[in-house]
GROMACS .gro file of C-alpha atoms in nm:
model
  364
    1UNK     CA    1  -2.240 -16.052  13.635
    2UNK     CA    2  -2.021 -15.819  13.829
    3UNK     CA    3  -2.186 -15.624  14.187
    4UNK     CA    4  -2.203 -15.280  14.015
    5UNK     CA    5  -2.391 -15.442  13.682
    6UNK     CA    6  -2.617 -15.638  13.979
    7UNK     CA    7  -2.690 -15.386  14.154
    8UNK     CA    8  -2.800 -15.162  13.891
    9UNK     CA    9  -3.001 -15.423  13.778
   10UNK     CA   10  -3.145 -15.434  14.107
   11UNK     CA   11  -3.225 -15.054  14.102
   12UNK     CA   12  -3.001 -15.014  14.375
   13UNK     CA   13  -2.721 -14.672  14.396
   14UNK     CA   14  -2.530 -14.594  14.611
   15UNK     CA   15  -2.540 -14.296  14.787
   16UNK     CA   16  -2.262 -14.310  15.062
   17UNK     CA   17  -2.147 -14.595  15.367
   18UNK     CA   18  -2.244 -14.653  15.671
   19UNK     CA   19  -1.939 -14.576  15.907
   20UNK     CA   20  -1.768 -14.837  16.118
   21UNK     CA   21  -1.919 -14.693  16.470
   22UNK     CA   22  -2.280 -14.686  16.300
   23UNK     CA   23  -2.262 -15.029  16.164
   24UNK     CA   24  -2.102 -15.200  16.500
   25UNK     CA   25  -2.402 -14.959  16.674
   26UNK     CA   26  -2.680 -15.129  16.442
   27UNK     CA   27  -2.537 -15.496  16.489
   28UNK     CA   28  -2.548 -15.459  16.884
   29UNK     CA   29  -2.890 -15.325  16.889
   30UNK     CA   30  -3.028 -15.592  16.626
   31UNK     CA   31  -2.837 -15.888  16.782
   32UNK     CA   32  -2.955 -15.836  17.122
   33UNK     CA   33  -3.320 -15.813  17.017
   34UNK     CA   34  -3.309 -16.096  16.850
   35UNK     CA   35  -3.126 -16.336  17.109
   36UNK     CA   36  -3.362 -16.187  17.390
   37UNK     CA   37  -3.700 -16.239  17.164
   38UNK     CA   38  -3.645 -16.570  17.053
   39UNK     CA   39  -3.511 -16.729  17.408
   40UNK     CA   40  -3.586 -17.081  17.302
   41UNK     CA   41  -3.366 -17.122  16.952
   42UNK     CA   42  -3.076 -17.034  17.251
   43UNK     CA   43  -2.889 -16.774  17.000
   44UNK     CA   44  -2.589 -16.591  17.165
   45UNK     CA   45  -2.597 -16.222  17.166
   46UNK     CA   46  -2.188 -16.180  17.129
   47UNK     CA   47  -2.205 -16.424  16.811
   48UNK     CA   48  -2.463 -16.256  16.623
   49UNK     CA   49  -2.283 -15.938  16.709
   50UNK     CA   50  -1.988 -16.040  16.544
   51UNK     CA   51  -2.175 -16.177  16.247
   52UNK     CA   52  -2.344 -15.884  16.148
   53UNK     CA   53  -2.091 -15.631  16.223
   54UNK     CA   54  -1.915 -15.787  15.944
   55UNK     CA   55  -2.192 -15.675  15.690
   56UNK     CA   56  -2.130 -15.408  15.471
   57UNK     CA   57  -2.430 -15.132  15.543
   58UNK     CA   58  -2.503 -14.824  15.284
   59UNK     CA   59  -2.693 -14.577  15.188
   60UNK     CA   60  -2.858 -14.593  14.883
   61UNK     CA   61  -3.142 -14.510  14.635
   62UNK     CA   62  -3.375 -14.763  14.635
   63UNK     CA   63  -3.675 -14.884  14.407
   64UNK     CA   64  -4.025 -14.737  14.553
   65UNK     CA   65  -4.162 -14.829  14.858
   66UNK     CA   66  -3.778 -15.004  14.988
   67UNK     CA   67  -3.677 -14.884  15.262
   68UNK     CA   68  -3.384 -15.179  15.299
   69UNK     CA   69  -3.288 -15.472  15.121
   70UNK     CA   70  -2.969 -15.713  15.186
   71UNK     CA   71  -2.788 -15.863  14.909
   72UNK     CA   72  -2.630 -16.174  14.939
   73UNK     CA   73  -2.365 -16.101  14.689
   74UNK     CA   74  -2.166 -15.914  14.831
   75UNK     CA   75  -2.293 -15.931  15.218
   76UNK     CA   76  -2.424 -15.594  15.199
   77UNK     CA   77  -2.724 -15.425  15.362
   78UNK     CA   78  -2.863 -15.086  15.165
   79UNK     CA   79  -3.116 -14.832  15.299
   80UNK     CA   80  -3.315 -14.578  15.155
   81UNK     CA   81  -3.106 -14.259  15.165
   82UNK     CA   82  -3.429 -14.043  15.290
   83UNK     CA   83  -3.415 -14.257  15.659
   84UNK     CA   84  -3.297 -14.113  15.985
   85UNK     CA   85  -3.055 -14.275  16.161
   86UNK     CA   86  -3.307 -14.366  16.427
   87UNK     CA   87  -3.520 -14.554  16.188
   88UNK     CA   88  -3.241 -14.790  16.061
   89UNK     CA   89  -3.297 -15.064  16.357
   90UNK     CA   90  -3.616 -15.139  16.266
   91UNK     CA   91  -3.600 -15.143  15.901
   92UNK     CA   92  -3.239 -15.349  15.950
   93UNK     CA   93  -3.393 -15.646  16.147
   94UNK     CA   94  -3.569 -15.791  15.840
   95UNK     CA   95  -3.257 -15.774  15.636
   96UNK     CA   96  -3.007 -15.877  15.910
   97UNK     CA   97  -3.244 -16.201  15.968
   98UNK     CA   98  -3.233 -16.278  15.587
   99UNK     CA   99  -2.828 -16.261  15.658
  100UNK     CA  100  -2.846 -16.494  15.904
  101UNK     CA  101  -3.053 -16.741  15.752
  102UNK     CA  102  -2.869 -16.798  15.482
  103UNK     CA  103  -2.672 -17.114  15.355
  104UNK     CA  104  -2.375 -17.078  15.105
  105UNK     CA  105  -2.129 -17.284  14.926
  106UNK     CA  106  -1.738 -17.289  14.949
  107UNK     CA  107  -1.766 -17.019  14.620
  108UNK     CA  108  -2.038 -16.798  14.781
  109UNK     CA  109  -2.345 -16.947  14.596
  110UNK     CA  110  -2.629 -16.939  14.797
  111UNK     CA  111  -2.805 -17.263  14.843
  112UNK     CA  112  -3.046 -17.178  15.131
  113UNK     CA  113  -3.247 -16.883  15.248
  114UNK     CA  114  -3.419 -17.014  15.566
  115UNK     CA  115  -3.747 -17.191  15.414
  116UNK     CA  116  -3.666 -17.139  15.091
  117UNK     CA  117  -3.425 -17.403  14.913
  118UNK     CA  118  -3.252 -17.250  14.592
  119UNK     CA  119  -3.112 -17.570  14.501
  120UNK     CA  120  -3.452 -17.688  14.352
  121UNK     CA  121  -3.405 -17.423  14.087
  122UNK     CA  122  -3.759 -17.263  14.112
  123UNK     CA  123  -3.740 -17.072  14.421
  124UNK     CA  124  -4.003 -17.221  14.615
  125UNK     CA  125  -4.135 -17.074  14.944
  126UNK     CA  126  -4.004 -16.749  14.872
  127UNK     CA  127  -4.290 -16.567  15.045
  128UNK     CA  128  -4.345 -16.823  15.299
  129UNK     CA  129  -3.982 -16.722  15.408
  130UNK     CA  130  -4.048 -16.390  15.345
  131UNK     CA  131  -4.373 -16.364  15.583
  132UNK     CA  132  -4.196 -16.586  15.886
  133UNK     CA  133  -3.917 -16.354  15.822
  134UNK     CA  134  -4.107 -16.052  15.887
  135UNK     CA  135  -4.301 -16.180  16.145
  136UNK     CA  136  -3.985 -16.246  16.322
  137UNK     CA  137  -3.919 -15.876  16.280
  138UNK     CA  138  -4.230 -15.780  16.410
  139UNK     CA  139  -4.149 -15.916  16.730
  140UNK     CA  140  -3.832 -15.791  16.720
  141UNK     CA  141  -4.001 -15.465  16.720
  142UNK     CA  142  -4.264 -15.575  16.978
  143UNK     CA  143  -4.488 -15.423  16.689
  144UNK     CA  144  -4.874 -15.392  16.813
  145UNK     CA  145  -5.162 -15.569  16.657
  146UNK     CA  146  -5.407 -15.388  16.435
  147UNK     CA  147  -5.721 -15.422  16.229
  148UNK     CA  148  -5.658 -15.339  15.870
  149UNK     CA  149  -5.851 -15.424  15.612
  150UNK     CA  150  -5.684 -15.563  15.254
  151UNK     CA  151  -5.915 -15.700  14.915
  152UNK     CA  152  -6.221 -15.654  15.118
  153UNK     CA  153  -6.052 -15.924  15.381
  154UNK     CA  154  -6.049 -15.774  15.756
  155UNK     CA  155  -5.766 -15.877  15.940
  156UNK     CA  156  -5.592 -15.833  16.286
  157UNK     CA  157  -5.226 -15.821  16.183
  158UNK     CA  158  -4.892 -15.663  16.362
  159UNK     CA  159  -4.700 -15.645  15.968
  160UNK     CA  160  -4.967 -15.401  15.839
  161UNK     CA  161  -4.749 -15.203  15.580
  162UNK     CA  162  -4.538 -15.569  15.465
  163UNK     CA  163  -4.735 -15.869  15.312
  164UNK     CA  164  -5.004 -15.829  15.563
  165UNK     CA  165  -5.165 -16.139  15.369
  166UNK     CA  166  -4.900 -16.374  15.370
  167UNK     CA  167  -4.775 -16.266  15.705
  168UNK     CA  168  -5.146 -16.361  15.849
  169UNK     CA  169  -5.145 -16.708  15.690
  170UNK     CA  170  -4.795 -16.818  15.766
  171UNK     CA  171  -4.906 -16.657  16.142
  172UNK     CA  172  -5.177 -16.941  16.130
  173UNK     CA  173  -4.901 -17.189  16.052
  174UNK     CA  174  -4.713 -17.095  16.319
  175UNK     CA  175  -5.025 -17.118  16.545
  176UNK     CA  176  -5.111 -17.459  16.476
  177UNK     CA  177  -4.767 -17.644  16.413
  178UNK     CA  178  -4.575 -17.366  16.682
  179UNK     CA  179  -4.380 -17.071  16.661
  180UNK     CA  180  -4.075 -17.196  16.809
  181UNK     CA  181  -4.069 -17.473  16.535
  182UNK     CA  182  -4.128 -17.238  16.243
  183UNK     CA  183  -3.881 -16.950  16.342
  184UNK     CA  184  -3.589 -17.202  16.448
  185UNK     CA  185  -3.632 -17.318  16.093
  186UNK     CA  186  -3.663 -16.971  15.934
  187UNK     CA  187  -3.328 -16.846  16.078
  188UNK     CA  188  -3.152 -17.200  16.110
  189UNK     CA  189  -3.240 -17.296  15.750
  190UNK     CA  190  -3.342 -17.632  15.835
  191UNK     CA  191  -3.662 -17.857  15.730
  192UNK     CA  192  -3.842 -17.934  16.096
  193UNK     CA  193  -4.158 -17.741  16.022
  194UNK     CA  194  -4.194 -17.842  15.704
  195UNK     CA  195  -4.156 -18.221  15.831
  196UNK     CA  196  -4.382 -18.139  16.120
  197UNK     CA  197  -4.681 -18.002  15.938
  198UNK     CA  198  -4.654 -18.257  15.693
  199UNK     CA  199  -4.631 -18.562  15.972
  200UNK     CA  200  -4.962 -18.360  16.093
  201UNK     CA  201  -5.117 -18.320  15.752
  202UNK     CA  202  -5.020 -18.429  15.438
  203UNK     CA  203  -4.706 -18.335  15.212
  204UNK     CA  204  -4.944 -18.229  14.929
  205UNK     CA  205  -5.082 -17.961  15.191
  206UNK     CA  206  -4.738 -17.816  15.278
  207UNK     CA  207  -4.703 -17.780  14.885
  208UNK     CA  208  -5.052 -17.684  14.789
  209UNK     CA  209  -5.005 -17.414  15.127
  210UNK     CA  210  -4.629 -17.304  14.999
  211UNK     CA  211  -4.726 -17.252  14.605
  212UNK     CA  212  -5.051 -17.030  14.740
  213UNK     CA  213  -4.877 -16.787  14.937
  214UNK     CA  214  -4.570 -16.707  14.657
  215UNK     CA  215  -4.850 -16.687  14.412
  216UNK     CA  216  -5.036 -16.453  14.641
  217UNK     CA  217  -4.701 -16.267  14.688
  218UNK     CA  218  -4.639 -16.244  14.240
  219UNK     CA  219  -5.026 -16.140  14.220
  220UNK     CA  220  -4.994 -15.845  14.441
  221UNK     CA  221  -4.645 -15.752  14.301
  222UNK     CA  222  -4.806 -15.764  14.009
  223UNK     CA  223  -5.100 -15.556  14.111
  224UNK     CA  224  -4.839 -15.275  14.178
  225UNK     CA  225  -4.769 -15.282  13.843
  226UNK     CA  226  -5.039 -15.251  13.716
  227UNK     CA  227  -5.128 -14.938  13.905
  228UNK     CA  228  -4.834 -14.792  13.815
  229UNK     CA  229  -4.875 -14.832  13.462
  230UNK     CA  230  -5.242 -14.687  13.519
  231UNK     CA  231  -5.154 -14.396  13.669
  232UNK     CA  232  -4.922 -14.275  13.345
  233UNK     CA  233  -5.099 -13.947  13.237
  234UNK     CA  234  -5.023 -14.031  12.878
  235UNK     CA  235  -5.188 -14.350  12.860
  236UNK     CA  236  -5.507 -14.368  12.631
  237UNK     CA  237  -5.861 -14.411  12.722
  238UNK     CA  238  -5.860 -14.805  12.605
  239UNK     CA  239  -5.520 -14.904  12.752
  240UNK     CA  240  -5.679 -14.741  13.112
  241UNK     CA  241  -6.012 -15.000  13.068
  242UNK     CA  242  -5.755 -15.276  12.994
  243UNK     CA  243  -5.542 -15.194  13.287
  244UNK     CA  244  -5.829 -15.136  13.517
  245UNK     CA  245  -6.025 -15.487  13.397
  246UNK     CA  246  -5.689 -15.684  13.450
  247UNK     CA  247  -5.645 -15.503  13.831
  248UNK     CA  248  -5.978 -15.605  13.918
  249UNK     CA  249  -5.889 -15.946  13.810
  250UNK     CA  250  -5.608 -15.986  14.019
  251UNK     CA  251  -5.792 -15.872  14.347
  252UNK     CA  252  -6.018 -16.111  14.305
  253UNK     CA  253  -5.738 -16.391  14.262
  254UNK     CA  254  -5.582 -16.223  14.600
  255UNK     CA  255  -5.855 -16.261  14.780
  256UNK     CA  256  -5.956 -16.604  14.628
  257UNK     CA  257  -5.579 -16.747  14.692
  258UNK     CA  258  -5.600 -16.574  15.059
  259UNK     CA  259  -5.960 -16.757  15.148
  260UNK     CA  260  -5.861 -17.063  14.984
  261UNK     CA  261  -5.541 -17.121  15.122
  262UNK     CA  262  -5.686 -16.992  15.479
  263UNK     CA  263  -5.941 -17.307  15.442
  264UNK     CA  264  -5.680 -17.545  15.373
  265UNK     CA  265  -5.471 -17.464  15.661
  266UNK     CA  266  -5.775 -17.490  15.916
  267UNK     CA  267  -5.935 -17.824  15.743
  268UNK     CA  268  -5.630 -17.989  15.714
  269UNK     CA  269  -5.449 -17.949  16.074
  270UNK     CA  270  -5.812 -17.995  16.214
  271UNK     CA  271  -5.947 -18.252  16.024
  272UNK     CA  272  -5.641 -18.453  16.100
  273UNK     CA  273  -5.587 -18.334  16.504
  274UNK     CA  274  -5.973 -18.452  16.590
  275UNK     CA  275  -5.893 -18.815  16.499
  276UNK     CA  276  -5.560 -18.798  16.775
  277UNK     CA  277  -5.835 -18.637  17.056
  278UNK     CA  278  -5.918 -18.979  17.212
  279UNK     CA  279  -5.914 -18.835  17.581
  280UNK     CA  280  -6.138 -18.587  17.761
  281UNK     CA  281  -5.841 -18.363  17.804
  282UNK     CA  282  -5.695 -18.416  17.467
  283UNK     CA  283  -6.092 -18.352  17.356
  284UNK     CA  284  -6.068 -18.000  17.542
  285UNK     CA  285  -5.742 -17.928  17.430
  286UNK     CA  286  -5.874 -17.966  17.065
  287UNK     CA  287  -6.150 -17.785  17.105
  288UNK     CA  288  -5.958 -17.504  17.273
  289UNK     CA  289  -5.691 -17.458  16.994
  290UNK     CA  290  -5.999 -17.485  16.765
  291UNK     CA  291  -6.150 -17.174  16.937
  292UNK     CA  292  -5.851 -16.959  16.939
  293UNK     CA  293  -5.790 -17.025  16.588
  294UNK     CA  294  -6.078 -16.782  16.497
  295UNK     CA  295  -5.793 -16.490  16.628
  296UNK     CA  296  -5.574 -16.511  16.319
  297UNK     CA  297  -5.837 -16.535  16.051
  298UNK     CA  298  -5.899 -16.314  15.789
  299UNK     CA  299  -6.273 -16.247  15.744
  300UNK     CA  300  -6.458 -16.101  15.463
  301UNK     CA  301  -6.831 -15.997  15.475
  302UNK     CA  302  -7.091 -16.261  15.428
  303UNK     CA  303  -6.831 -16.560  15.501
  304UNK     CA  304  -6.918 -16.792  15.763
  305UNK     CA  305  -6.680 -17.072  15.661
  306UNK     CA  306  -6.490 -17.086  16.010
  307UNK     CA  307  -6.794 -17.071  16.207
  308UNK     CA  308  -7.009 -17.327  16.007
  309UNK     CA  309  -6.674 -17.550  16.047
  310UNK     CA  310  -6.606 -17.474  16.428
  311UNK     CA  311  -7.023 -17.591  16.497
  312UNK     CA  312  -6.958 -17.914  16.269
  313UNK     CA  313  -6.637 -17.991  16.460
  314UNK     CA  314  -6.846 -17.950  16.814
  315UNK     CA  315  -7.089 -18.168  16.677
  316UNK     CA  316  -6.803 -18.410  16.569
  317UNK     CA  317  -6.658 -18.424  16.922
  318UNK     CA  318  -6.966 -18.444  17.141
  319UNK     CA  319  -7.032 -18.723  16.953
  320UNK     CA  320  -6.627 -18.896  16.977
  321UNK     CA  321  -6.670 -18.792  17.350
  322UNK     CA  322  -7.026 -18.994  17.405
  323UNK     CA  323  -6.878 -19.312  17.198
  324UNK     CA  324  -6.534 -19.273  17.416
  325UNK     CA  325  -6.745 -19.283  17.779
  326UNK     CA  326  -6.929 -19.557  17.609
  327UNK     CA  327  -6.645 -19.715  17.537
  328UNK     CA  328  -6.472 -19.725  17.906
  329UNK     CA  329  -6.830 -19.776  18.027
  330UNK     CA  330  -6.799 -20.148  17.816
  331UNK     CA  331  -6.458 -20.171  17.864
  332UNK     CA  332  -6.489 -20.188  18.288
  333UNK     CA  333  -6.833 -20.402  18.261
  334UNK     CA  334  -6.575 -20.608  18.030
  335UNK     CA  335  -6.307 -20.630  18.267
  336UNK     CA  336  -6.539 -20.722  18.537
  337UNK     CA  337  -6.696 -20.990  18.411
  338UNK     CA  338  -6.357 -21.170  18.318
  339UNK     CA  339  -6.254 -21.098  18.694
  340UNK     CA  340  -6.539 -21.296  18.806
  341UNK     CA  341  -6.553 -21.573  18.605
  342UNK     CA  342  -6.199 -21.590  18.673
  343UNK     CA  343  -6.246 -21.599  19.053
  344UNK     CA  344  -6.481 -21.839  19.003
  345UNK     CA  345  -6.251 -22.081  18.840
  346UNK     CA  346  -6.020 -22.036  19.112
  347UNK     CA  347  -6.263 -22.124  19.361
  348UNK     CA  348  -6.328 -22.435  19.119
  349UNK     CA  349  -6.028 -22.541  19.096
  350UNK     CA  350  -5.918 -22.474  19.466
  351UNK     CA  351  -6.250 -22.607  19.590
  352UNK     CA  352  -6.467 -22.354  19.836
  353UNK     CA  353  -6.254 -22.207  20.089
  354UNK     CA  354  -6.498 -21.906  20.295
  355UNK     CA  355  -6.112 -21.770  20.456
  356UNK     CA  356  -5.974 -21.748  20.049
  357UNK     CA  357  -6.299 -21.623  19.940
  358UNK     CA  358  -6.290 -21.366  20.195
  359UNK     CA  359  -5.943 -21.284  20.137
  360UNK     CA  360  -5.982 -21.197  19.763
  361UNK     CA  361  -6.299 -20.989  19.827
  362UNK     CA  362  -6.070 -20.740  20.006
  363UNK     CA  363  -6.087 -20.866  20.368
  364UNK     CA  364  -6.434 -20.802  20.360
   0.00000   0.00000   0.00000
């Protein structure tokens, strides 16, 4: 399919390019945020620079609610025609980190979008890429958090107006495993966080987590849909019930798939981490994470899942830390006793001696 026939397809049309002085402008700005926000994946400013100053930027009309979108076939960025010039930064970090991330073949075909391998052939971990993406944006934009409430779900989330859902899970991901883990792998394309959560959980998890959140992600696109096609003022009094059944169906299943998959990431890091907190410190340090964990959830009235599970885990480690004392406590009264009877051998075998005896007392 030719770029004009793609793009079309797309809904994309061009409205006019970006000029040369604009474009090397944008690239500076973006490639400097992103090298100074992300110190520890040790990007160089001047490199990114010259990568994305190499990307074709436009104007464009755009399907509703797009303000941007990059496409990878034919390195191009597009924005929504209506934007000011002073607005382009921040809707071009998203796209220009979606550049970045990707992994292409001598002929151009893409094989890799950060998390998201299209070699498989079914395009997993599209919006797990897409949320780490945009939270990687967000800090770009040192964007403040706010409450916000989605599906009846209340939420504290700094990507209010973008996949606020997906962006809060795949922020509890990045809480547990690390952010510096999941964002090296989001723009370097590679698989360390998806081998570290599943040396921490199980590979089933990662999978179970990963289908959830591009299911939540079709379900809500979906859902817009839907309210389009609700909101035509020629449509008859049965298709609106239909419609308005089937919407209420799917915000159930968003909220279901958000609460679900919320439970699995808690349970299974959790459940797993407690049997690795052998030591008081390590005990605290669980218990600690544990606590702070409660600062990404998503809450809906009436649900006292994390709470229930945060007393049960207390409960848990009290106990591991009264069977761990107990078990030093046996250990030393162990350890003792084999010193003595071994001293007494000695004294056995060396016959008694009051200066050797006094010796191996400590002097005393």
């Amino acid at each position: 399919m030719g770029i004009k026939r793609a793009l079309k397809k797309e809904g994309i049309s061009i409205v006019s390019e970006l000029d040369t002085l604009t474009v090397n402008s944008l690239s500076k700005k973006i490639a400097d945020k992103i090298s100074s926000r992300f110190p520890e994946l040790k990007l160089n400013s001047n490199e990114l620079f010259m990568n994305l100053s190499r990307l074709n930027m436009y104007y464009a009309k755009l399907p509703r609610g797009i303000s941007a979108k990059y496409f990878y076939k034919n390195k191009s960025i597009y924005f929504n025609y209506e934007l000011e010039i002073q607005q382009l930064v921040d809707v071009a970090i998203h796209e220009c980190i979606h550049y970045l991330q990707e992994k292409t073949d001598r002929n151009g075909n893409i094989l890799r979008l950060g998390l998201c391998d299209y070699t498989t052939g079914d395009l997993a971990a599209v919006g797990l890429n897409e949320a780490a993406v945009q939270l990687m944006a967000s800090k770009c934009m040192d964007s403040e958090y706010e409450s916000v409430k989605y599906f009846d779900i209340n939420l504290l989330t700094n990507t209010p107006t973008y996949y606020p859902l997906e962006c809060t899970l795949v922020n509890q991901l990045a809480y547990v495993i690390g952010e510096n883990v999941l964002f090296d792998s989001t723009i370097n394309a590679n698989n360390k966080f998806k081998e570290q959560f599943i040396s921490l959980t199980s590979a089933k998890t990662f999978f179970t987590i990963q289908k959830n959140i591009d299911e939540l992600v079709e379900t809500q696109d979906k859902l817009e849909k839907l309210y389009a096609d609700v909101q035509e003022t020629d449509i008859d009094e049965y298709y609106e019930k239909k419609y308005m059944s089937e919407i209420e169906d799917n915000k159930k299943k968003v909220q279901k798939l958000f609460l679900d998959t919320q439970k699995i990431i808690l349970t299974s890091y959790f459940d797993s981490a407690i049997n690795i907190a052998y030591t008081p410190k390590l005990i605290e340090n669980y218990r600690n994470k544990l606590y702070g964990f409660q600062n990404y959830i998503g809450r809906i009235d009436g649900d006292n899942f994390y709470n229930e599970y945060y007393i049960d885990k207390m409960v848990e480690l009290e106990k591991k830390y009264d069977e761990d004392i107990t078990e030093i406590r046996d250990l030393v009264v162990v350890k003792h006793n084999f010193i003595s009877k071994l001293l007494q051998k000695i004294k056995l075998l060396l016959g008694f001696n009051p200066e050797y005896e006094r010796l191996i007392n400590g002097g005393k």
